[in-house]
C-alpha cells in the first residue's frame, strides 16, 4: 500500500492522526507529515479508516 | 437499502457553509465516494423518497409514494432541519431569505452572495458564524446578530465566544449581540429589503440568512411508539427498539464517557462514528445474541471543527465553566484552552489553529486526565 496526501486539500485537522498515529502526524508547524508512505500490513486497516475519515478526502491509497 | 429524500447523490455538508460558498469547491467536490458507480453499488440506494411512517411492531417503513418496505433491522439517521423564523417575522416566502442545511439551500444562497450585497445573518452559532465569514470573503457587507451576549453561546465559554466576535469585527462584520430580529420588510417584488431589530434599529438588507439552530427530523415517527424528545431516544448502545438503532444528528442517547448524560451531537465526526457503530449494533441485534451478550456502549468524546477566515477552531469534549489557558493567547487567536470539572479533570479542550493539540486533547478527555497532565502535554 502506498499513501498519497493531496496537500492542496489537506487542512491539517489531524483526523488521520487520531485514527492512525503510526502513519500520520500533524506537527507544531501545523503541517501534516506522512511518517511512512508504505505502511506495513498491520497498519493498513487503520490507514484505510483514516483515508475514509479525512473530512477533505485528501488521502488516497494505492495498492502496490 | 438506503432511503433518502434528497434527490442528490450523498454529499458532504460542512463545505456548504465554507468552500462551496466562497468558490473553491464545485458540486463534484462535495460528493461522498465520488468514484463509486451509483448503478453498481452493493446496496440499493433510493433517492428522492421520503419515509412517512414507521411501524415498529411489524417492522415496516412506509414511503411517500405508497411503497412499504419491510425490514429486519432499521437505522434511523434522518438528521435535522433548520429552525425557521416565526411567522411574526413577516418574511415567509420572501426571496432573499435563506436557511442552510442542504445542497439546494447552499445553491440558492450562493446566488445571493455578491460583492457589495448587504447580508444579515440571524444567529451567531457555527452555521451563522461560518456564513458570515464566507459572505464577508465574497465581499458582502455583513451584519451578524445574536440574542446571547457572546457568539457560540451554546458551545463555548463566553471569553472564547467574544474572541469569535472580535475575529468577525476585525474582518469588517458588524456584530451586534443581545439583539433579536423583530421583523423583516419586503419590497413590491417580494424581496427582503429592511430588517427591524428588537433594539428598534433598522438595517437595510438584500439577503437574510437564518441560523438559529436545528430541529431533529422526527415528524415521521409520531405514532411509531418510539420515544421522541428532542431526538429519537435510545439506550447506551443506540438501540431505540429491539430492531431499531439511531445515529447522527437525530440520535439522543446516554453517553457513558460523560456520566451517562443524555446527548444529541450535531457534528460531522459523530455522524460518521455513530453511523458505523449503529451498523454493527443492528447486525448484532438481528443476529439476536445482542440482548443476551452485553454490547460495548457507544461513548465517544465528541469533536468538531469550524473554519472561519483563516482560523480553524476545534473543540474536543465538552466545555465547562472552568477554563484554563494551556498555551498561546486568546487575543492572538492562537491558543489552547482546557475545560475542567470541579475535580480538575479535563472535560474538553478548545484549540484555535492548533490541530495537533485537539487530537491530544481528545485523548486526554478520553483518559480522564487531570489538569496537571494537560499542562504537561498541551503546554
Ligand atoms: C452548512 C453546514 C456546515 C457544517 N459544518 C460542520 C463542521 O464544520 N464541523 C462539524 O463537525 N459539523 C458540521 N456540520 C454538521 C454535520 O454536517 C452534521 O452533523 C451531519 O451532516 C449529520 O449527519 P446525519 O447523517 O445525522 O444527518 P443529515 O446529514 O442531515 O442527513 C439526514 C438525511 O436524511 C434525510 N431525511 C430526513 N428525513 C427523512 C425522511 N423522513 N425520509 C427520508 N429521508 C429523510 C435528510 O434530507 C438528509 O438527507 C455542518 C452542517 C451544515 C448544514
Ligand atoms: S485528516 Fe485529511 S485534512 Fe485532516 S490532516 Fe489528515 S489528510 Fe489532512
CSV table of C-alpha atoms and ligand atoms in Angstrom, one decimal:
chain,number,residue,atom,x,y,z
A,1,UNK,CA,0.0,0.0,0.0
A,2,UNK,CA,1.2,3.5,-0.9
A,3,UNK,CA,-0.2,6.5,0.9
A,4,UNK,CA,-0.7,9.8,-1.0
A,5,UNK,CA,-1.8,13.0,0.5
A,6,UNK,CA,-3.0,15.9,-1.6
A,7,UNK,CA,-1.6,18.8,0.4
A,8,UNK,CA,-3.7,21.3,-1.5
A,9,UNK,CA,-6.7,19.7,0.1
A,10,UNK,CA,-5.3,18.9,3.5
A,11,UNK,CA,-6.3,21.3,6.2
A,12,UNK,CA,-4.2,19.8,8.9
A,13,UNK,CA,-7.1,19.0,11.2
A,14,UNK,CA,-5.3,15.8,12.3
A,15,UNK,CA,-8.3,13.5,11.9
A,16,UNK,CA,-6.0,11.0,10.3
A,17,UNK,CA,-3.5,11.3,13.1
A,18,UNK,CA,-6.2,10.4,15.6
A,19,UNK,CA,-7.0,7.3,13.7
A,20,UNK,CA,-3.6,6.2,12.6
A,21,UNK,CA,-0.9,7.9,14.6
A,22,UNK,CA,1.8,5.4,13.3
A,23,UNK,CA,1.4,6.8,9.8
A,24,UNK,CA,0.2,10.4,10.1
A,25,UNK,CA,1.4,13.2,12.3
A,26,UNK,CA,0.5,16.9,12.4
A,27,UNK,CA,3.4,18.7,14.0
A,28,UNK,CA,3.5,22.1,15.8
A,29,UNK,CA,4.3,23.8,12.5
A,30,UNK,CA,0.7,22.9,11.5
A,31,UNK,CA,1.8,20.7,8.6
A,32,UNK,CA,0.8,17.0,8.2
A,33,UNK,CA,3.7,14.6,7.8
A,34,UNK,CA,3.3,11.1,6.5
A,35,UNK,CA,5.6,9.1,8.7
A,36,UNK,CA,5.6,6.1,6.4
A,37,UNK,CA,4.3,6.2,2.8
A,38,UNK,CA,4.4,2.4,2.6
A,39,UNK,CA,2.9,1.4,5.9
A,40,UNK,CA,3.3,-2.3,7.0
A,41,UNK,CA,0.3,-4.6,6.6
A,42,UNK,CA,-0.6,-4.4,10.3
A,43,UNK,CA,-1.4,-0.7,9.9
A,44,UNK,CA,-3.4,-1.0,6.6
A,45,UNK,CA,-6.8,-1.1,8.2
A,46,UNK,CA,-6.2,2.0,10.3
A,47,UNK,CA,-4.8,3.8,7.3
A,48,UNK,CA,-7.9,2.9,5.3
A,49,UNK,CA,-10.1,4.2,8.1
A,50,UNK,CA,-8.0,7.4,8.2
A,51,UNK,CA,-8.5,7.9,4.4
A,52,UNK,CA,-12.2,7.3,4.8
A,53,UNK,CA,-12.5,9.7,7.7
A,54,UNK,CA,-10.5,12.6,6.3
A,55,UNK,CA,-13.0,15.4,6.0
A,56,UNK,CA,-11.3,16.7,2.9
A,57,UNK,CA,-10.8,13.4,1.2
A,58,UNK,CA,-7.2,14.3,0.9
A,59,UNK,CA,-5.8,10.8,1.4
A,60,UNK,CA,-5.7,8.4,-1.4
A,61,UNK,CA,-4.3,4.9,-1.3
A,62,UNK,CA,-2.7,2.9,-4.0
A,63,UNK,CA,-2.3,-0.9,-4.0
A,64,UNK,CA,1.3,-1.8,-4.8
B,1,UNK,CA,-31.1,-0.4,1.3
B,2,UNK,CA,-30.6,3.3,1.9
B,3,UNK,CA,-33.5,5.7,1.6
B,4,UNK,CA,-33.1,9.5,1.5
B,5,UNK,CA,-35.5,12.2,0.5
B,6,UNK,CA,-32.9,14.5,-1.2
B,7,UNK,CA,-32.6,13.8,-4.9
B,8,UNK,CA,-28.8,14.3,-4.8
B,9,UNK,CA,-26.1,11.6,-4.6
B,10,UNK,CA,-24.8,11.5,-1.0
B,11,UNK,CA,-22.6,14.6,-0.3
B,12,UNK,CA,-20.7,16.2,2.5
B,13,UNK,CA,-22.4,19.1,4.3
B,14,UNK,CA,-19.5,21.0,6.1
B,15,UNK,CA,-18.2,22.7,2.9
B,16,UNK,CA,-21.7,24.1,2.2
B,17,UNK,CA,-21.0,27.0,4.6
B,18,UNK,CA,-17.4,27.3,3.7
B,19,UNK,CA,-15.6,26.3,0.4
B,20,UNK,CA,-18.8,25.9,-1.6
B,21,UNK,CA,-20.0,29.4,-0.7
B,22,UNK,CA,-16.6,31.1,-1.3
B,23,UNK,CA,-15.9,29.3,-4.5
B,24,UNK,CA,-13.1,26.8,-4.5
B,25,UNK,CA,-15.4,23.7,-4.3
B,26,UNK,CA,-17.8,22.8,-7.0
B,27,UNK,CA,-20.6,20.3,-6.6
B,28,UNK,CA,-18.5,17.4,-7.6
B,29,UNK,CA,-16.1,18.1,-4.8
B,30,UNK,CA,-18.9,17.6,-2.3
B,31,UNK,CA,-19.7,14.1,-3.3
B,32,UNK,CA,-19.0,11.3,-0.9
B,33,UNK,CA,-17.3,8.4,-2.7
B,34,UNK,CA,-17.1,10.4,-5.9
B,35,UNK,CA,-15.6,7.4,-7.8
B,36,UNK,CA,-18.4,5.0,-6.9
B,37,UNK,CA,-20.7,4.0,-9.7
B,38,UNK,CA,-24.2,4.6,-8.5
B,39,UNK,CA,-25.6,1.9,-10.8
B,40,UNK,CA,-23.2,-0.6,-9.3
B,41,UNK,CA,-23.3,-0.5,-5.5
B,42,UNK,CA,-23.6,-3.4,-3.2
B,43,UNK,CA,-26.8,-1.9,-1.7
B,44,UNK,CA,-29.9,-0.3,-3.1
B,45,UNK,CA,-30.0,3.5,-3.0
B,46,UNK,CA,-33.5,5.0,-3.1
B,47,UNK,CA,-33.1,8.7,-3.5
B,48,UNK,CA,-35.8,11.4,-3.6
B,49,UNK,CA,-38.1,9.2,-1.5
B,50,UNK,CA,-39.4,10.1,1.9
B,51,UNK,CA,-40.2,7.8,4.8
B,52,UNK,CA,-43.6,9.0,6.2
B,53,UNK,CA,-44.4,6.3,8.8
B,54,UNK,CA,-42.8,3.6,10.9
B,55,UNK,CA,-44.5,0.5,12.3
B,56,UNK,CA,-42.1,-0.9,14.8
B,57,UNK,CA,-44.3,-3.9,15.7
B,58,UNK,CA,-44.5,-5.1,12.1
B,59,UNK,CA,-41.0,-3.9,11.1
B,60,UNK,CA,-42.3,-1.7,8.2
B,61,UNK,CA,-41.5,1.7,6.8
B,62,UNK,CA,-44.0,3.5,4.6
B,63,UNK,CA,-42.7,5.7,1.8
B,64,UNK,CA,-44.3,8.8,0.3
B,65,UNK,CA,-45.1,7.0,-2.9
B,66,UNK,CA,-47.0,4.3,-1.2
B,67,UNK,CA,-44.3,1.7,-1.2
B,68,UNK,CA,-44.0,-0.3,2.0
B,69,UNK,CA,-40.5,-1.6,3.0
B,70,UNK,CA,-40.2,-4.4,5.5
B,71,UNK,CA,-37.0,-4.7,7.4
B,72,UNK,CA,-35.2,-7.0,9.8
B,73,UNK,CA,-33.2,-4.1,11.2
B,74,UNK,CA,-33.6,-0.3,10.8
B,75,UNK,CA,-31.2,2.6,11.2
B,76,UNK,CA,-32.8,5.9,11.8
B,77,UNK,CA,-30.4,8.7,10.6
B,78,UNK,CA,-32.8,11.4,9.4
B,79,UNK,CA,-30.7,14.2,10.7
B,80,UNK,CA,-32.1,17.6,11.5
B,81,UNK,CA,-33.6,20.6,9.7
B,82,UNK,CA,-33.0,24.3,10.3
B,83,UNK,CA,-35.3,26.1,12.7
B,84,UNK,CA,-37.3,28.8,10.8
B,85,UNK,CA,-38.2,32.3,11.8
B,86,UNK,CA,-41.6,32.7,13.5
B,87,UNK,CA,-44.5,33.8,11.2
B,88,UNK,CA,-44.5,37.1,13.1
B,89,UNK,CA,-41.2,38.0,11.4
B,90,UNK,CA,-43.2,38.5,8.3
B,91,UNK,CA,-40.6,37.1,5.9
B,92,UNK,CA,-42.3,33.8,5.0
B,93,UNK,CA,-41.8,33.1,1.3
B,94,UNK,CA,-39.8,36.2,0.7
B,95,UNK,CA,-37.0,36.0,-1.8
B,96,UNK,CA,-33.6,36.7,-0.3
B,97,UNK,CA,-34.5,34.7,2.8
B,98,UNK,CA,-32.3,31.7,3.4
B,99,UNK,CA,-31.5,28.8,5.8
B,100,UNK,CA,-28.6,26.5,5.2
B,101,UNK,CA,-28.7,22.8,5.5
B,102,UNK,CA,-28.8,21.2,2.1
B,103,UNK,CA,-27.1,21.5,-1.2
B,104,UNK,CA,-30.3,23.2,-2.6
B,105,UNK,CA,-30.1,25.7,0.2
B,106,UNK,CA,-26.4,26.4,-0.5
B,107,UNK,CA,-27.0,26.7,-4.2
B,108,UNK,CA,-29.6,29.4,-3.7
B,109,UNK,CA,-27.6,31.2,-1.0
B,110,UNK,CA,-24.5,31.2,-3.2
B,111,UNK,CA,-26.5,33.1,-5.9
B,112,UNK,CA,-27.1,35.9,-3.4
B,113,UNK,CA,-23.6,36.5,-2.2
B,114,UNK,CA,-22.1,39.1,-4.5
B,115,UNK,CA,-19.7,42.0,-3.6
B,116,UNK,CA,-21.5,44.9,-2.0
B,117,UNK,CA,-24.7,43.0,-1.2
B,118,UNK,CA,-26.0,43.6,2.3
B,119,UNK,CA,-26.4,40.4,4.2
B,120,UNK,CA,-28.0,40.0,7.6
B,121,UNK,CA,-27.1,36.8,9.5
B,122,UNK,CA,-29.5,35.9,12.3
B,123,UNK,CA,-27.9,33.7,14.9
B,124,UNK,CA,-24.2,33.5,15.7
B,125,UNK,CA,-23.9,29.8,16.1
B,126,UNK,CA,-21.5,27.8,14.0
B,127,UNK,CA,-23.5,27.9,10.8
B,128,UNK,CA,-24.3,31.7,11.2
B,129,UNK,CA,-20.7,32.5,12.0
B,130,UNK,CA,-19.3,30.5,9.1
B,131,UNK,CA,-21.8,32.0,6.7
B,132,UNK,CA,-20.9,35.5,8.0
B,133,UNK,CA,-17.2,34.8,7.3
B,134,UNK,CA,-17.9,33.3,3.8
B,135,UNK,CA,-20.2,36.2,2.9
B,136,UNK,CA,-17.5,38.7,4.0
B,137,UNK,CA,-14.9,36.8,2.0
B,138,UNK,CA,-17.3,37.2,-1.0
B,139,UNK,CA,-17.2,41.0,-0.5
B,140,UNK,CA,-20.7,41.4,1.1
B,141,UNK,CA,-21.5,43.9,3.8
B,142,UNK,CA,-22.4,41.6,6.7
B,143,UNK,CA,-24.3,42.2,9.9
B,144,UNK,CA,-24.3,39.3,12.4
B,145,UNK,CA,-26.8,39.4,15.3
B,146,UNK,CA,-27.5,37.1,18.2
B,147,UNK,CA,-29.7,37.1,21.2
B,148,UNK,CA,-26.9,35.9,23.5
B,149,UNK,CA,-24.2,38.1,25.0
B,150,UNK,CA,-21.5,36.2,23.0
B,151,UNK,CA,-21.4,34.2,19.8
B,152,UNK,CA,-21.5,30.4,20.0
B,153,UNK,CA,-23.1,30.8,23.4
B,154,UNK,CA,-24.3,27.2,23.4
B,155,UNK,CA,-20.9,25.6,22.7
B,156,UNK,CA,-18.2,27.9,24.1
B,157,UNK,CA,-17.3,29.7,27.2
B,158,UNK,CA,-18.1,33.4,26.9
B,159,UNK,CA,-14.4,34.6,26.7
B,160,UNK,CA,-13.9,32.3,23.7
B,161,UNK,CA,-17.2,33.4,22.2
B,162,UNK,CA,-16.1,37.0,22.5
B,163,UNK,CA,-12.9,36.1,20.6
B,164,UNK,CA,-15.2,34.9,17.8
B,165,UNK,CA,-17.0,38.3,17.9
B,166,UNK,CA,-13.6,40.1,17.7
B,167,UNK,CA,-12.5,37.9,14.9
B,168,UNK,CA,-15.5,38.9,12.9
B,169,UNK,CA,-15.3,42.5,13.8
B,170,UNK,CA,-11.7,42.7,12.7
B,171,UNK,CA,-12.8,41.3,9.4
B,172,UNK,CA,-15.3,44.0,9.0
B,173,UNK,CA,-18.5,42.3,10.1
B,174,UNK,CA,-21.0,44.4,12.1
B,175,UNK,CA,-21.5,42.1,15.1
B,176,UNK,CA,-24.5,43.0,17.4
B,177,UNK,CA,-25.2,41.0,20.5
B,178,UNK,CA,-28.2,40.7,22.8
B,179,UNK,CA,-30.4,41.7,20.0
B,180,UNK,CA,-33.0,39.7,18.1
B,181,UNK,CA,-34.7,40.1,14.7
B,182,UNK,CA,-38.1,41.6,15.2
B,183,UNK,CA,-39.4,41.5,11.6
B,184,UNK,CA,-38.4,41.9,8.0
B,185,UNK,CA,-39.9,44.2,5.5
B,186,UNK,CA,-40.4,43.1,1.9
B,187,UNK,CA,-40.4,45.2,-1.3
B,188,UNK,CA,-43.1,45.1,-4.0
B,189,UNK,CA,-41.2,42.4,-5.8
B,190,UNK,CA,-41.4,40.2,-2.7
B,191,UNK,CA,-37.7,40.6,-1.8
B,192,UNK,CA,-36.4,41.3,1.7
B,193,UNK,CA,-35.3,45.0,1.9
B,194,UNK,CA,-35.2,46.1,5.6
B,195,UNK,CA,-34.9,44.3,8.9
B,196,UNK,CA,-36.1,45.8,12.1
B,197,UNK,CA,-34.2,44.6,15.2
B,198,UNK,CA,-35.6,44.2,18.8
B,199,UNK,CA,-33.5,47.2,19.7
B,200,UNK,CA,-35.5,49.3,17.2
B,201,UNK,CA,-32.5,49.6,14.9
B,202,UNK,CA,-33.2,49.3,11.2
B,203,UNK,CA,-30.8,47.5,8.9
B,204,UNK,CA,-31.1,47.8,5.1
B,205,UNK,CA,-30.6,44.4,3.5
B,206,UNK,CA,-30.6,42.4,0.3
B,207,UNK,CA,-30.4,39.0,1.9
B,208,UNK,CA,-31.1,37.3,5.3
B,209,UNK,CA,-29.6,34.1,6.4
B,210,UNK,CA,-31.3,32.4,9.4
B,211,UNK,CA,-29.0,30.2,11.5
B,212,UNK,CA,-30.9,29.8,14.7
B,213,UNK,CA,-30.4,26.1,15.3
B,214,UNK,CA,-31.8,22.9,14.1
B,215,UNK,CA,-34.7,20.6,14.9
B,216,UNK,CA,-34.3,16.8,14.6
B,217,UNK,CA,-36.3,15.2,11.8
B,218,UNK,CA,-38.7,13.1,13.8
B,219,UNK,CA,-42.1,14.1,12.5
B,220,UNK,CA,-42.5,10.9,10.5
B,221,UNK,CA,-42.1,8.9,13.7
B,222,UNK,CA,-45.2,10.1,15.5
B,223,UNK,CA,-47.3,7.1,16.2
B,224,UNK,CA,-44.3,4.7,15.9
B,225,UNK,CA,-44.2,4.2,19.6
B,226,UNK,CA,-40.5,5.3,19.8
B,227,UNK,CA,-39.7,7.8,22.4
B,228,UNK,CA,-39.1,11.2,20.8
B,229,UNK,CA,-37.7,14.0,23.0
B,230,UNK,CA,-35.6,16.5,21.0
B,231,UNK,CA,-34.3,13.5,19.0
B,232,UNK,CA,-35.1,9.8,19.0
B,233,UNK,CA,-34.2,8.5,22.4
B,234,UNK,CA,-32.1,5.3,22.6
B,235,UNK,CA,-30.1,3.3,25.1
B,236,UNK,CA,-26.4,3.4,25.7
B,237,UNK,CA,-25.9,1.2,22.6
B,238,UNK,CA,-28.0,3.4,20.4
B,239,UNK,CA,-30.9,0.9,20.4
B,240,UNK,CA,-34.3,2.7,20.3
B,241,UNK,CA,-36.4,-0.5,19.9
B,242,UNK,CA,-35.4,-4.2,19.6
B,243,UNK,CA,-34.6,-3.9,15.9
B,244,UNK,CA,-34.1,-0.1,15.6
B,245,UNK,CA,-30.9,1.9,16.1
B,246,UNK,CA,-30.3,5.6,15.7
B,247,UNK,CA,-27.3,7.6,14.6
B,248,UNK,CA,-26.2,11.2,13.8
B,249,UNK,CA,-28.0,14.5,14.4
B,250,UNK,CA,-31.3,12.8,15.2
B,251,UNK,CA,-30.0,10.4,17.9
B,252,UNK,CA,-30.2,11.0,21.6
B,253,UNK,CA,-28.5,8.6,23.9
B,254,UNK,CA,-26.8,8.5,27.3
B,255,UNK,CA,-23.0,8.9,26.8
B,256,UNK,CA,-21.1,6.9,29.5
B,257,UNK,CA,-18.0,9.0,28.9
B,258,UNK,CA,-19.9,11.9,30.5
B,259,UNK,CA,-21.6,10.1,33.3
B,260,UNK,CA,-24.4,8.9,31.2
B,261,UNK,CA,-25.5,12.4,30.2
B,262,UNK,CA,-28.2,12.4,27.5
B,263,UNK,CA,-26.5,13.7,24.4
B,264,UNK,CA,-27.5,14.7,20.9
B,265,UNK,CA,-24.5,15.7,18.9
B,266,UNK,CA,-24.8,17.8,15.7
B,267,UNK,CA,-21.3,17.1,14.4
B,268,UNK,CA,-19.8,15.5,11.4
B,269,UNK,CA,-17.3,13.2,13.2
B,270,UNK,CA,-20.0,11.8,15.4
B,271,UNK,CA,-22.3,11.2,12.4
B,272,UNK,CA,-19.6,9.1,10.8
B,273,UNK,CA,-18.6,7.3,14.0
B,274,UNK,CA,-22.1,6.7,15.3
B,275,UNK,CA,-23.2,5.6,11.8
B,276,UNK,CA,-20.6,2.9,11.8
B,277,UNK,CA,-21.4,1.8,15.3
B,278,UNK,CA,-25.1,1.7,14.5
B,279,UNK,CA,-24.5,-0.6,11.6
B,280,UNK,CA,-22.6,-3.0,13.8
B,281,UNK,CA,-25.1,-2.7,16.5
B,282,UNK,CA,-28.1,-3.5,14.3
B,283,UNK,CA,-26.3,-6.6,12.9
B,284,UNK,CA,-25.8,-7.8,16.4
B,285,UNK,CA,-29.4,-7.1,17.2
B,286,UNK,CA,-30.6,-9.0,14.2
B,287,UNK,CA,-28.4,-12.0,15.0
B,288,UNK,CA,-30.3,-12.0,18.3
B,289,UNK,CA,-27.5,-12.6,20.6
B,290,UNK,CA,-27.1,-8.9,21.3
B,291,UNK,CA,-29.6,-8.6,24.1
B,292,UNK,CA,-28.2,-11.6,25.8
B,293,UNK,CA,-24.5,-10.7,25.5
B,294,UNK,CA,-23.6,-7.1,26.5
B,295,UNK,CA,-22.6,-4.8,23.7
B,296,UNK,CA,-19.9,-2.1,24.3
B,297,UNK,CA,-21.8,1.2,24.8
B,298,UNK,CA,-21.3,4.0,22.4
B,299,UNK,CA,-19.4,6.5,24.4
B,300,UNK,CA,-17.4,8.9,22.2
B,301,UNK,CA,-15.6,12.1,23.0
B,302,UNK,CA,-17.3,14.5,20.6
B,303,UNK,CA,-15.1,16.5,18.4
B,304,UNK,CA,-15.7,19.2,15.8
B,305,UNK,CA,-14.0,21.9,13.8
B,306,UNK,CA,-15.2,25.1,12.3
B,307,UNK,CA,-13.3,27.2,9.7
B,308,UNK,CA,-13.8,31.0,9.8
B,309,UNK,CA,-11.5,33.2,7.8
B,310,UNK,CA,-8.0,31.8,8.4
B,311,UNK,CA,-8.9,30.3,11.8
B,312,UNK,CA,-9.6,26.7,12.5
B,313,UNK,CA,-11.5,26.3,15.7
B,314,UNK,CA,-11.7,22.8,17.2
B,315,UNK,CA,-13.4,21.6,20.3
B,316,UNK,CA,-12.8,18.1,21.7
B,317,UNK,CA,-15.1,17.0,24.6
B,318,UNK,CA,-17.4,19.4,26.4
B,319,UNK,CA,-16.9,22.9,27.6
B,320,UNK,CA,-17.4,23.8,31.3
B,321,UNK,CA,-17.5,27.0,33.3
B,322,UNK,CA,-13.9,26.4,34.5
B,323,UNK,CA,-11.3,27.1,31.8
B,324,UNK,CA,-7.6,27.3,31.9
B,325,UNK,CA,-5.3,28.5,29.2
B,326,UNK,CA,-2.7,25.9,28.2
B,327,UNK,CA,-0.8,27.8,25.6
B,328,UNK,CA,-0.9,30.9,23.3
B,329,UNK,CA,-3.1,33.9,23.9
B,330,UNK,CA,-6.8,34.4,23.2
B,331,UNK,CA,-6.0,37.9,21.8
B,332,UNK,CA,-3.6,36.3,19.3
B,333,UNK,CA,-6.4,33.9,18.2
B,334,UNK,CA,-4.0,31.1,18.5
B,335,UNK,CA,-4.4,29.2,21.7
B,336,UNK,CA,-5.3,26.0,23.6
B,337,UNK,CA,-7.7,26.1,26.5
B,338,UNK,CA,-8.7,23.2,28.7
B,339,UNK,CA,-12.2,22.9,30.3
B,340,UNK,CA,-12.2,21.3,33.8
B,341,UNK,CA,-14.8,19.9,36.2
B,342,UNK,CA,-14.8,20.6,39.9
B,343,UNK,CA,-12.2,17.9,40.5
B,344,UNK,CA,-9.8,19.4,37.8
B,345,UNK,CA,-10.5,16.5,35.4
B,346,UNK,CA,-10.3,17.7,31.8
B,347,UNK,CA,-13.7,17.6,30.2
B,348,UNK,CA,-12.9,19.5,27.0
B,349,UNK,CA,-10.1,21.1,25.0
B,350,UNK,CA,-10.6,24.1,22.7
B,351,UNK,CA,-8.0,24.9,20.1
B,352,UNK,CA,-7.6,27.8,17.7
B,353,UNK,CA,-5.2,27.0,14.9
B,354,UNK,CA,-3.7,24.2,16.9
B,355,UNK,CA,-5.0,21.0,15.3
B,356,UNK,CA,-2.4,18.7,16.9
B,357,UNK,CA,-3.5,19.7,20.4
B,358,UNK,CA,-7.1,19.0,19.5
B,359,UNK,CA,-6.1,15.3,18.9
B,360,UNK,CA,-4.1,15.2,22.1
B,361,UNK,CA,-6.9,17.0,24.0
B,362,UNK,CA,-9.4,14.4,22.9
B,363,UNK,CA,-7.1,11.6,24.2
B,364,UNK,CA,-6.7,13.5,27.5
B,365,UNK,CA,-10.5,13.7,27.9
B,366,UNK,CA,-11.0,10.1,26.9
B,367,UNK,CA,-8.4,9.0,29.5
B,368,UNK,CA,-10.0,11.2,32.2
B,369,UNK,CA,-6.7,13.0,32.8
B,370,UNK,CA,-6.3,15.9,35.2
B,371,UNK,CA,-5.2,19.4,34.6
B,372,UNK,CA,-1.6,18.6,35.5
B,373,UNK,CA,-1.3,16.1,32.7
B,374,UNK,CA,-3.0,18.6,30.4
B,375,UNK,CA,-0.5,21.3,31.3
B,376,UNK,CA,2.3,18.9,30.6
B,377,UNK,CA,1.1,17.6,27.2
B,378,UNK,CA,-0.7,20.7,25.8
B,379,UNK,CA,1.5,23.4,27.3
C,1,LIG,C1,-23.7,24.1,6.4
C,1,LIG,C2,-23.3,23.1,7.4
C,1,LIG,C3,-21.9,23.1,7.8
C,1,LIG,C4,-21.5,22.2,8.8
C,1,LIG,N1,-20.2,22.2,9.2
C,1,LIG,C5,-19.7,21.4,10.1
C,1,LIG,C6,-18.4,21.5,10.6
C,1,LIG,O1,-17.6,22.3,10.1
C,1,LIG,N2,-18.0,20.6,11.5
C,1,LIG,C7,-18.8,19.6,12.0
C,1,LIG,O2,-18.4,18.8,12.9
C,1,LIG,N3,-20.1,19.5,11.6
C,1,LIG,C8,-20.6,20.4,10.7
C,1,LIG,N4,-21.9,20.3,10.2
C,1,LIG,C9,-22.7,19.3,10.8
C,1,LIG,C10,-22.7,18.0,10.1
C,1,LIG,O3,-22.8,18.2,8.7
C,1,LIG,C11,-23.9,17.1,10.6
C,1,LIG,O4,-23.7,16.8,11.9
C,1,LIG,C12,-24.1,15.8,9.7
C,1,LIG,O5,-24.4,16.1,8.4
C,1,LIG,C13,-25.2,14.9,10.4
C,1,LIG,O6,-25.3,13.8,9.6
C,1,LIG,P1,-26.7,13.0,9.7
C,1,LIG,O7,-26.5,11.9,8.7
C,1,LIG,O8,-27.0,12.7,11.1
C,1,LIG,O9,-27.8,14.0,9.1
C,1,LIG,P2,-28.0,14.7,7.7
C,1,LIG,O10,-26.7,15.0,7.2
C,1,LIG,O11,-29.0,15.8,8.0
C,1,LIG,O12,-28.7,13.6,6.8
C,1,LIG,C14,-30.0,13.2,7.0
C,1,LIG,C15,-30.7,12.9,5.7
C,1,LIG,O13,-31.9,12.3,5.9
C,1,LIG,C16,-32.9,12.9,5.0
C,1,LIG,N5,-34.2,12.7,5.6
C,1,LIG,C17,-34.8,13.4,6.7
C,1,LIG,N6,-36.0,12.9,7.0
C,1,LIG,C18,-36.2,11.9,6.0
C,1,LIG,C19,-37.3,11.0,5.8
C,1,LIG,N7,-38.4,11.0,6.6
C,1,LIG,N8,-37.2,10.1,4.8
C,1,LIG,C20,-36.1,10.1,4.0
C,1,LIG,N9,-35.0,10.9,4.2
C,1,LIG,C21,-35.1,11.8,5.2
C,1,LIG,C22,-32.4,14.4,5.0
C,1,LIG,O14,-33.0,15.1,3.9
C,1,LIG,C23,-30.9,14.2,4.9
C,1,LIG,O15,-30.5,14.0,3.6
C,1,LIG,C24,-22.4,21.2,9.3
C,1,LIG,C25,-23.7,21.2,8.9
C,1,LIG,C26,-24.2,22.1,7.9
C,1,LIG,C27,-25.6,22.0,7.5
C,2,LIG,S1,-7.5,14.1,8.0
C,2,LIG,FE1,-7.2,14.8,5.9
C,2,LIG,S2,-7.3,17.0,6.1
C,2,LIG,FE2,-7.0,16.2,8.1
C,2,LIG,S3,-4.8,16.3,8.5
C,2,LIG,FE3,-5.3,14.3,7.7
C,2,LIG,S4,-5.1,14.4,5.5
C,2,LIG,FE4,-5.2,16.5,6.2
